[in-house]
Coordinates of C-alpha atoms in Angstrom, one line a residue:
M22 CA -4.2 0.5 2.5
A23 CA -2.0 1.0 5.5
V24 CA 0.1 -1.8 6.9
K25 CA 2.8 -1.4 9.7
R26 CA 5.8 -3.5 8.9
R27 CA 8.8 -2.6 11.0
Q28 CA 9.0 -2.9 14.8
G29 CA 10.8 -0.6 17.2
G30 CA 10.4 2.6 15.3
P31 CA 8.9 5.9 16.4
R32 CA 5.4 4.8 15.3
D33 CA 5.7 1.7 17.5
R34 CA 6.9 3.6 20.5
A35 CA 4.0 6.0 20.1
A36 CA 1.6 3.1 19.9
G37 CA 3.2 1.7 23.0
A38 CA 2.7 5.0 24.8
R39 CA -0.9 5.0 23.8
A40 CA -1.3 1.5 25.1
G41 CA -0.9 2.9 28.6
T42 CA -4.1 4.9 28.1
G43 CA -6.0 1.9 26.7
R44 CA -6.1 3.3 23.2
G45 CA -5.2 1.7 19.9
A46 CA -2.9 2.8 17.1
N47 CA -5.5 5.0 15.5
G48 CA -6.5 6.6 18.8
D49 CA -9.7 4.6 19.3
A50 CA -10.4 2.8 22.5
P51 CA -10.7 -1.0 22.2
G52 CA -14.5 -0.8 22.5
D53 CA -14.6 1.8 19.7
Q54 CA -12.5 -0.5 17.5
A55 CA -14.7 -3.5 18.2
R56 CA -17.9 -1.5 17.3
G57 CA -16.2 -0.2 14.2
A58 CA -15.1 -3.7 13.1
E59 CA -18.7 -5.0 13.6
L60 CA -20.0 -2.3 11.4
L61 CA -17.3 -2.5 8.8
W62 CA -17.4 -6.3 8.5
G63 CA -21.2 -6.4 8.5
E64 CA -21.5 -8.0 11.9
R65 CA -23.6 -5.3 13.6
D66 CA -27.3 -5.7 13.9
R67 CA -29.5 -3.3 12.0
P68 CA -31.2 -0.6 14.1
S69 CA -34.5 -1.8 15.5
R70 CA -35.9 1.6 16.1
G71 CA -35.9 4.9 14.3
P72 CA -36.4 5.7 10.6
K73 CA -37.9 2.8 8.6
P74 CA -36.7 1.4 5.3
G75 CA -35.9 4.9 3.9
L76 CA -32.3 4.7 5.3
S77 CA -29.6 2.1 5.5
V78 CA -25.8 2.0 6.1
E79 CA -25.3 1.3 2.4
R80 CA -27.3 4.4 1.3
I81 CA -25.5 6.6 3.8
V82 CA -22.1 5.4 2.6
R83 CA -23.0 5.9 -1.1
A84 CA -24.2 9.5 -0.3
A85 CA -21.1 10.3 1.6
I86 CA -18.8 9.0 -1.2
G87 CA -20.7 11.1 -3.7
I88 CA -20.1 14.2 -1.6
A89 CA -16.4 13.4 -1.1
D90 CA -15.9 12.7 -4.8
A91 CA -17.5 16.0 -5.8
E92 CA -16.3 18.3 -3.0
G93 CA -13.6 16.6 -1.0
L94 CA -13.7 14.7 2.3
E95 CA -13.8 18.0 4.3
A96 CA -17.3 18.5 3.0
V97 CA -18.5 15.2 4.5
S98 CA -20.2 15.5 7.8
M99 CA -23.0 13.6 9.5
Q100 CA -25.2 16.7 9.2
R101 CA -24.5 17.1 5.5
V102 CA -25.1 13.4 4.7
A103 CA -28.4 13.5 6.7
S104 CA -29.5 16.5 4.7
E105 CA -29.2 14.5 1.5
F106 CA -32.0 12.3 2.7
G107 CA -34.0 14.9 4.5
F108 CA -33.3 13.3 7.9
T109 CA -32.0 14.8 11.1
T110 CA -28.4 14.2 12.0
M111 CA -29.5 12.1 15.0
A112 CA -31.2 9.7 12.6
L113 CA -27.8 8.8 11.0
Y114 CA -26.3 7.9 14.4
R115 CA -28.7 5.0 14.6
Y116 CA -26.8 3.5 11.7
V117 CA -23.3 4.9 11.9
P118 CA -21.7 6.0 15.3
G119 CA -19.8 8.9 13.8
K120 CA -17.7 10.3 11.0
A121 CA -14.6 8.2 11.8
E122 CA -16.6 5.0 11.3
L123 CA -18.3 6.5 8.2
V124 CA -14.9 7.2 6.6
D125 CA -13.8 3.6 7.2
L126 CA -17.0 2.4 5.5
M127 CA -16.5 4.9 2.6
I128 CA -12.9 3.7 2.0
D129 CA -14.0 0.0 1.8
A130 CA -17.0 0.7 -0.4
A131 CA -15.2 3.1 -2.7
I132 CA -12.3 0.8 -3.6
G133 CA -14.5 -2.1 -4.0
G134 CA -13.3 -5.7 -4.3
P135 CA -9.7 -6.5 -5.3
P136 CA -8.8 -7.0 -9.0
A137 CA -9.0 -10.6 -10.3
L138 CA -5.3 -11.4 -11.0
D139 CA -5.8 -15.1 -11.7
G140 CA -6.3 -14.4 -15.4
V141 CA -3.2 -12.3 -15.7
S142 CA -0.5 -14.5 -17.3
G143 CA 3.3 -14.1 -17.2
G144 CA 4.0 -14.5 -13.5
W145 CA 4.4 -12.2 -10.6
R146 CA 5.4 -9.1 -12.5
P147 CA 2.4 -8.7 -14.8
K148 CA 0.2 -9.4 -11.8
L149 CA 1.7 -6.7 -9.7
E150 CA 1.7 -4.2 -12.6
A151 CA -2.0 -4.9 -13.1
W152 CA -2.6 -4.5 -9.3
A153 CA -0.7 -1.2 -9.2
R154 CA -2.7 0.2 -12.1
H155 CA -6.0 -0.8 -10.5
V156 CA -4.9 1.0 -7.3
W157 CA -3.9 4.1 -9.4
A158 CA -7.3 4.1 -11.0
A159 CA -9.1 3.8 -7.6
F160 CA -7.1 6.8 -6.2
H161 CA -8.1 8.9 -9.3
R162 CA -11.8 7.9 -9.0
H163 CA -11.7 8.9 -5.3
P164 CA -8.8 11.3 -4.7
W165 CA -10.0 11.9 -1.1
A166 CA -8.9 8.3 -0.3
L167 CA -5.3 9.3 -0.6
G168 CA -5.5 11.4 2.6
V169 CA -7.2 8.8 4.7
T170 CA -5.4 5.5 3.8
G171 CA -1.8 6.3 4.7
H172 CA -1.8 5.3 8.4
P173 CA -2.4 2.2 10.5
R174 CA -6.2 1.7 11.0
L175 CA -8.9 -0.8 10.8
M176 CA -9.3 -2.3 7.3
G177 CA -12.5 -3.7 5.9
P178 CA -13.0 -6.8 3.8
N179 CA -12.4 -5.2 0.5
E180 CA -9.3 -3.4 1.5
L181 CA -7.9 -6.5 3.1
G182 CA -8.7 -8.3 -0.1
W183 CA -6.5 -5.9 -2.0
L184 CA -3.6 -6.7 0.3
D185 CA -4.2 -10.4 0.0
S186 CA -4.2 -10.0 -3.8
A187 CA -0.9 -8.3 -3.9
L188 CA 0.8 -10.7 -1.6
G189 CA -0.7 -13.6 -3.5
A190 CA 0.9 -12.3 -6.7
L191 CA 4.3 -12.7 -5.1
S192 CA 3.7 -16.2 -3.8
G193 CA 6.0 -18.8 -5.3
T194 CA 8.7 -16.3 -6.0
G195 CA 11.0 -17.5 -3.3
L196 CA 10.6 -14.3 -1.2
A197 CA 10.0 -14.8 2.5
P198 CA 6.6 -13.6 3.8
G199 CA 8.1 -10.5 5.3
E200 CA 9.9 -9.7 2.0
R201 CA 6.6 -10.1 0.1
L202 CA 5.0 -7.6 2.5
D203 CA 7.9 -5.2 2.1
A204 CA 7.7 -5.5 -1.7
F205 CA 3.9 -4.7 -1.5
L206 CA 4.7 -1.6 0.6
V207 CA 7.2 -0.3 -1.9
V208 CA 4.9 -0.8 -4.8
L209 CA 2.0 0.8 -2.9
G210 CA 4.2 3.7 -1.8
H211 CA 5.2 4.6 -5.3
V212 CA 1.6 4.4 -6.6
R213 CA 0.4 6.6 -3.7
T214 CA 3.1 9.2 -4.3
A215 CA 2.6 9.3 -8.1
A216 CA -1.1 9.5 -7.7
H217 CA -0.9 12.3 -5.2
Y218 CA 1.2 14.5 -7.6
A219 CA -1.0 13.6 -10.5
V220 CA -4.2 14.4 -8.6
E221 CA -2.8 17.7 -7.3
R222 CA -1.6 18.7 -10.8
S223 CA -5.1 17.9 -12.2
R224 CA -6.7 20.0 -9.5
R225 CA -4.5 23.0 -10.2
Q226 CA -5.2 22.8 -13.9
Q227 CA -8.9 22.5 -13.3
G228 CA -8.6 25.6 -11.1
G229 CA -6.8 27.5 -13.9
V230 CA -3.5 27.4 -12.0
T231 CA -0.4 26.3 -13.9
D232 CA 3.2 25.7 -13.0
E233 CA 4.5 28.2 -15.6
P234 CA 5.1 31.1 -13.2
W235 CA 7.0 28.8 -10.8
G236 CA 8.9 27.3 -13.7
A237 CA 9.9 30.6 -15.2
F238 CA 11.1 31.9 -11.8
M239 CA 13.1 28.8 -11.2
V240 CA 14.8 29.0 -14.6
E241 CA 15.8 32.6 -13.8
L242 CA 17.2 31.6 -10.4
V243 CA 19.1 28.6 -11.8
Q244 CA 20.6 30.8 -14.6
K245 CA 21.7 33.3 -12.0
H246 CA 23.2 30.8 -9.7
G247 CA 23.9 27.9 -12.1
D248 CA 27.6 27.6 -11.0
R249 CA 26.4 26.5 -7.6
Y250 CA 23.9 23.9 -9.0
P251 CA 25.5 22.4 -12.1
A252 CA 23.5 19.2 -12.1
V253 CA 20.2 21.1 -11.7
R254 CA 21.2 23.5 -14.5
E255 CA 22.0 20.5 -16.8
A256 CA 18.7 18.9 -16.0
M257 CA 16.8 22.1 -16.6
S258 CA 18.6 22.8 -19.9
S259 CA 17.6 19.4 -21.1
G260 CA 13.9 20.1 -20.4
A261 CA 13.6 17.7 -17.5
F262 CA 11.6 20.2 -15.5
G263 CA 9.1 20.7 -18.3
P264 CA 5.6 19.2 -18.5
P265 CA 5.7 15.5 -17.6
E266 CA 5.6 13.1 -20.6
D267 CA 3.4 10.6 -18.7
D268 CA 1.4 10.4 -15.5
G269 CA 4.4 9.6 -13.4
L270 CA 3.4 6.0 -12.7
E271 CA 5.1 3.9 -15.2
F272 CA 8.7 4.9 -14.9
G273 CA 8.8 4.4 -11.1
L274 CA 6.8 1.2 -11.3
R275 CA 9.3 -0.2 -13.8
C276 CA 12.2 0.7 -11.5
V277 CA 10.5 -0.7 -8.4
L278 CA 9.6 -4.0 -10.1
D279 CA 13.1 -4.3 -11.6
G280 CA 14.4 -4.1 -8.1
I281 CA 12.0 -6.7 -6.8
G282 CA 13.0 -8.9 -9.7
V283 CA 16.7 -8.7 -8.7
L284 CA 15.8 -9.8 -5.2
I285 CA 13.7 -12.7 -6.5
A286 CA 16.6 -13.7 -8.8
E287 CA 19.0 -13.7 -5.8
R288 CA 16.6 -15.9 -3.8
T289 CA 16.3 -18.3 -6.8
T290 CA 20.0 -18.6 -7.2
R291 CA 20.6 -19.1 -3.5
S292 CA 18.1 -21.9 -3.3
A293 CA 19.4 -23.6 -6.5

Protein backbone atom coordinates (compact mmCIF):
# COMPACT_ATOMS: atom_id res chain seq x y z
CA MET A 1 0.00 0.00 0.00
CA ALA A 2 1.35 3.37 -0.98
CA VAL A 3 -0.59 6.59 -0.52
CA LYS A 4 0.77 10.08 -1.10
CA ARG A 5 -0.48 12.44 1.61
CA ARG A 6 1.33 15.76 1.71
CA GLN A 7 1.49 18.30 -1.10
CA GLY A 8 4.37 20.51 -2.14
CA GLY A 9 7.19 18.14 -1.18
CA PRO A 10 10.00 16.82 -3.36
CA ARG A 11 7.88 13.91 -4.54
CA ASP A 12 5.14 16.25 -5.71
CA ARG A 13 7.62 18.51 -7.50
CA ALA A 14 9.09 15.47 -9.23
CA ALA A 15 5.62 14.37 -10.25
CA GLY A 16 4.97 17.86 -11.61
CA ALA A 17 8.16 17.72 -13.63
CA ARG A 18 7.07 14.38 -15.08
CA ALA A 19 3.71 15.88 -15.96
CA GLY A 20 5.46 17.94 -18.60
CA THR A 21 6.44 14.71 -20.34
CA GLY A 22 2.94 13.28 -20.13
CA ARG A 23 3.96 10.60 -17.63
CA GLY A 24 2.38 9.75 -14.32
CA ALA A 25 3.82 9.43 -10.80
CA ASN A 26 5.07 5.91 -11.44
CA GLY A 27 6.65 6.80 -14.76
CA ASP A 28 3.91 5.26 -16.89
CA ALA A 29 2.25 7.17 -19.68
CA PRO A 30 -1.51 7.77 -19.17
CA GLY A 31 -2.34 5.15 -21.78
CA ASP A 32 -0.16 2.60 -19.96
CA GLN A 33 -1.90 3.40 -16.68
CA ALA A 34 -5.31 2.98 -18.28
CA ARG A 35 -4.39 -0.41 -19.72
CA GLY A 36 -2.91 -1.46 -16.38
CA ALA A 37 -6.06 -0.40 -14.56
CA GLU A 38 -8.26 -2.33 -16.95
CA LEU A 39 -6.23 -5.47 -16.34
CA LEU A 40 -5.89 -4.99 -12.58
CA TRP A 41 -9.57 -4.25 -12.07
CA GLY A 42 -10.80 -7.01 -14.38
CA GLU A 43 -12.09 -4.65 -17.05
CA ARG A 44 -9.93 -5.93 -19.89
CA ASP A 45 -11.29 -8.39 -22.42
CA ARG A 46 -9.72 -11.84 -22.54
CA PRO A 47 -7.49 -12.48 -25.55
CA SER A 48 -9.44 -13.74 -28.53
CA ARG A 49 -6.45 -15.36 -30.20
CA GLY A 50 -3.44 -17.36 -29.12
CA PRO A 51 -3.19 -20.23 -26.63
CA LYS A 52 -6.53 -21.71 -25.67
CA PRO A 53 -7.77 -22.50 -22.20
CA GLY A 54 -4.40 -23.73 -20.93
CA LEU A 55 -3.42 -20.21 -19.88
CA SER A 56 -5.14 -17.36 -18.03
CA VAL A 57 -4.20 -14.19 -16.20
CA GLU A 58 -5.01 -15.89 -12.89
CA ARG A 59 -2.72 -18.84 -13.59
CA ILE A 60 0.09 -16.57 -14.75
CA VAL A 61 -0.19 -14.48 -11.59
CA ARG A 62 -0.27 -17.52 -9.30
CA ALA A 63 2.85 -18.93 -10.97
CA ALA A 64 4.67 -15.60 -10.66
CA ILE A 65 3.79 -15.34 -6.96
CA GLY A 66 5.10 -18.85 -6.39
CA ILE A 67 8.43 -17.95 -8.01
CA ALA A 68 8.72 -14.71 -6.03
CA ASP A 69 7.89 -16.40 -2.73
CA ALA A 70 10.52 -19.07 -3.31
CA GLU A 71 13.30 -17.12 -5.03
CA GLY A 72 12.54 -13.41 -4.73
CA LEU A 73 11.03 -10.95 -7.15
CA GLU A 74 14.25 -10.66 -9.13
CA ALA A 75 13.68 -14.24 -10.30
CA VAL A 76 10.35 -13.30 -11.88
CA SER A 77 10.46 -12.57 -15.59
CA MET A 78 8.01 -13.08 -18.40
CA GLN A 79 10.30 -15.76 -19.82
CA ARG A 80 10.58 -17.58 -16.50
CA VAL A 81 6.83 -17.55 -15.90
CA ALA A 82 6.16 -18.74 -19.45
CA SER A 83 8.55 -21.64 -18.92
CA GLU A 84 6.43 -22.80 -15.98
CA PHE A 85 3.67 -23.60 -18.47
CA GLY A 86 5.79 -24.67 -21.40
CA PHE A 87 4.70 -21.64 -23.42
CA THR A 88 6.77 -19.06 -25.25
CA THR A 89 7.29 -15.64 -23.71
CA MET A 90 5.23 -14.06 -26.47
CA ALA A 91 2.26 -16.17 -25.40
CA LEU A 92 2.21 -14.39 -22.02
CA TYR A 93 2.07 -10.97 -23.65
CA ARG A 94 -1.37 -11.84 -24.96
CA TYR A 95 -2.54 -11.84 -21.36
CA VAL A 96 -0.21 -9.45 -19.50
CA PRO A 97 1.56 -6.53 -21.28
CA GLY A 98 4.78 -6.77 -19.25
CA LYS A 99 6.47 -7.34 -15.92
CA ALA A 100 5.32 -4.03 -14.41
CA GLU A 101 1.68 -4.96 -14.94
CA LEU A 102 2.40 -8.49 -13.74
CA VAL A 103 3.86 -7.18 -10.48
CA ASP A 104 0.77 -5.02 -9.91
CA LEU A 105 -1.40 -8.12 -10.36
CA MET A 106 0.87 -10.15 -8.08
CA ILE A 107 0.60 -7.61 -5.27
CA ASP A 108 -3.18 -7.50 -5.35
CA ALA A 109 -3.55 -11.27 -5.59
CA ALA A 110 -0.94 -12.01 -2.92
CA ILE A 111 -2.39 -9.78 -0.21
CA GLY A 112 -5.92 -10.94 -0.95
CA GLY A 113 -9.02 -9.28 0.41
CA PRO A 114 -8.87 -7.02 3.48
CA PRO A 115 -9.44 -8.47 6.96
CA ALA A 116 -12.99 -8.45 8.32
CA LEU A 117 -12.86 -5.98 11.20
CA ASP A 118 -16.59 -5.71 11.85
CA GLY A 119 -16.39 -8.60 14.28
CA VAL A 120 -13.54 -7.01 16.26
CA SER A 121 -15.03 -5.44 19.37
CA GLY A 122 -13.63 -2.68 21.56
CA GLY A 123 -13.50 0.26 19.17
CA TRP A 124 -10.89 1.69 16.85
CA ARG A 125 -7.78 0.46 18.66
CA PRO A 126 -8.42 -3.31 18.61
CA LYS A 127 -9.48 -2.95 14.97
CA LEU A 128 -6.26 -1.21 13.98
CA GLU A 129 -4.21 -3.71 16.00
CA ALA A 130 -5.86 -6.56 14.12
CA TRP A 131 -5.38 -4.78 10.80
CA ALA A 132 -1.68 -4.17 11.51
CA ARG A 133 -1.08 -7.82 12.41
CA HIS A 134 -2.78 -8.96 9.21
CA VAL A 135 -0.51 -6.66 7.19
CA TRP A 136 2.49 -8.01 9.13
CA ALA A 137 1.48 -11.57 8.30
CA ALA A 138 1.00 -10.72 4.61
CA PHE A 139 4.51 -9.25 4.40
CA HIS A 140 5.94 -12.38 6.01
CA ARG A 141 4.07 -14.66 3.60
CA HIS A 142 5.29 -12.61 0.64
CA PRO A 143 8.50 -10.75 1.65
CA TRP A 144 9.07 -9.51 -1.91
CA ALA A 145 5.99 -7.28 -1.51
CA LEU A 146 7.93 -5.05 0.90
CA GLY A 147 10.09 -3.80 -1.94
CA VAL A 148 7.31 -3.01 -4.41
CA THR A 149 4.59 -1.41 -2.28
CA GLY A 150 6.38 1.61 -0.84
CA HIS A 151 5.82 4.13 -3.65
CA PRO A 152 2.83 5.82 -5.32
CA ARG A 153 1.36 3.52 -7.95
CA LEU A 154 -1.84 2.02 -9.22
CA MET A 155 -3.64 0.01 -6.54
CA GLY A 156 -5.94 -2.89 -7.24
CA PRO A 157 -9.31 -3.67 -5.63
CA ASN A 158 -7.85 -5.81 -2.84
CA GLU A 159 -5.17 -3.31 -1.88
CA LEU A 160 -7.63 -0.43 -1.95
CA GLY A 161 -9.89 -2.52 0.27
CA TRP A 162 -7.11 -2.73 2.88
CA LEU A 163 -6.85 1.05 2.88
CA ASP A 164 -10.61 1.41 3.21
CA SER A 165 -10.61 -1.09 6.07
CA ALA A 166 -8.01 0.87 8.05
CA LEU A 167 -9.71 4.20 7.47
CA GLY A 168 -13.05 2.66 8.41
CA ALA A 169 -11.60 1.50 11.73
CA LEU A 170 -10.96 5.16 12.57
CA SER A 171 -14.39 6.43 11.57
CA GLY A 172 -16.36 7.92 14.42
CA THR A 173 -13.23 8.82 16.39
CA GLY A 174 -13.50 12.55 15.83
CA LEU A 175 -10.43 12.65 13.62
CA ALA A 176 -10.72 14.60 10.40
CA PRO A 177 -10.44 12.58 7.16
CA GLY A 178 -6.89 13.81 6.59
CA GLU A 179 -5.91 12.87 10.14
CA ARG A 180 -7.34 9.39 9.68
CA LEU A 181 -5.20 9.00 6.55
CA ASP A 182 -2.13 10.25 8.40
CA ALA A 183 -2.82 7.80 11.25
CA PHE A 184 -3.07 4.98 8.71
CA LEU A 185 0.26 5.98 7.17
CA VAL A 186 1.99 6.02 10.57
CA VAL A 187 0.67 2.56 11.46
CA LEU A 188 1.57 1.15 8.05
CA GLY A 189 5.02 2.77 8.19
CA HIS A 190 5.81 1.06 11.48
CA VAL A 191 4.56 -2.32 10.27
CA ARG A 192 6.61 -2.05 7.06
CA THR A 193 9.78 -1.10 8.94
CA ALA A 194 9.41 -3.81 11.57
CA ALA A 195 8.57 -6.41 8.93
CA HIS A 196 11.59 -5.42 6.85
CA TYR A 197 14.01 -5.95 9.75
CA ALA A 198 12.32 -9.17 10.81
CA VAL A 199 12.40 -10.58 7.26
CA GLU A 200 16.04 -9.62 6.77
CA ARG A 201 17.00 -11.15 10.12
CA SER A 202 15.22 -14.36 9.15
CA ARG A 203 17.02 -14.44 5.79
CA ARG A 204 20.39 -14.05 7.44
CA GLN A 205 19.65 -16.80 9.92
CA GLN A 206 18.46 -19.15 7.18
CA GLY A 207 21.68 -18.41 5.31
CA GLY A 208 23.74 -19.25 8.37
CA VAL A 209 24.70 -15.61 8.96
CA THR A 210 24.37 -14.24 12.48
CA ASP A 211 24.87 -10.83 14.02
CA GLU A 212 27.35 -12.15 16.57
CA PRO A 213 30.54 -10.98 14.79
CA TRP A 214 29.08 -7.52 14.33
CA GLY A 215 27.89 -7.44 17.93
CA ALA A 216 31.22 -8.53 19.36
CA PHE A 217 33.09 -5.95 17.28
CA MET A 218 30.73 -3.17 18.37
CA VAL A 219 31.10 -4.15 22.02
CA GLU A 220 34.85 -3.87 21.66
CA LEU A 221 34.55 -0.45 19.99
CA VAL A 222 32.15 0.90 22.61
CA GLN A 223 34.35 -0.35 25.42
CA LYS A 224 37.29 1.40 23.82
CA HIS A 225 35.47 4.67 23.16
CA GLY A 226 32.76 4.48 25.81
CA ASP A 227 33.50 7.90 27.27
CA ARG A 228 32.42 9.48 23.97
CA TYR A 229 29.16 7.50 23.81
CA PRO A 230 27.90 7.08 27.40
CA ALA A 231 24.27 6.48 26.43
CA VAL A 232 25.25 3.76 23.96
CA ARG A 233 27.54 2.18 26.56
CA GLU A 234 24.73 2.13 29.11
CA ALA A 235 22.30 0.56 26.63
CA MET A 236 24.85 -2.03 25.55
CA SER A 237 25.73 -2.90 29.15
CA SER A 238 22.06 -3.51 29.88
CA GLY A 239 21.77 -6.00 27.02
CA ALA A 240 19.67 -3.73 24.81
CA PHE A 241 21.71 -4.71 21.76
CA GLY A 242 21.22 -8.42 22.35
CA PRO A 243 18.84 -10.70 20.45
CA PRO A 244 15.36 -9.10 20.29
CA GLU A 245 12.82 -10.40 22.78
CA ASP A 246 10.00 -10.17 20.24
CA ASP A 247 9.52 -9.64 16.53
CA GLY A 248 9.74 -5.86 16.81
CA LEU A 249 6.11 -5.24 15.96
CA GLU A 250 4.29 -4.96 19.25
CA PHE A 251 6.31 -2.31 21.11
CA GLY A 252 6.20 0.17 18.25
CA LEU A 253 2.56 -0.59 17.49
CA ARG A 254 1.65 0.12 21.10
CA CYS A 255 3.51 3.44 21.02
CA VAL A 256 1.92 4.47 17.72
CA LEU A 257 -1.59 3.61 18.87
CA ASP A 258 -1.01 5.37 22.18
CA GLY A 259 -0.16 8.52 20.24
CA ILE A 260 -3.23 8.21 18.03
CA GLY A 261 -5.29 7.70 21.18
CA VAL A 262 -3.98 10.98 22.63
CA LEU A 263 -4.99 12.81 19.46
CA ILE A 264 -8.46 11.24 19.52
CA ALA A 265 -8.86 12.25 23.17
CA GLU A 266 -7.89 15.81 22.30
CA ARG A 267 -10.49 15.92 19.53
CA THR A 268 -13.14 14.48 21.84
CA THR A 269 -12.40 17.07 24.54
CA ARG A 270 -12.42 19.90 22.02
CA SER A 271 -15.83 18.90 20.63
CA ALA A 272 -17.38 18.41 24.09
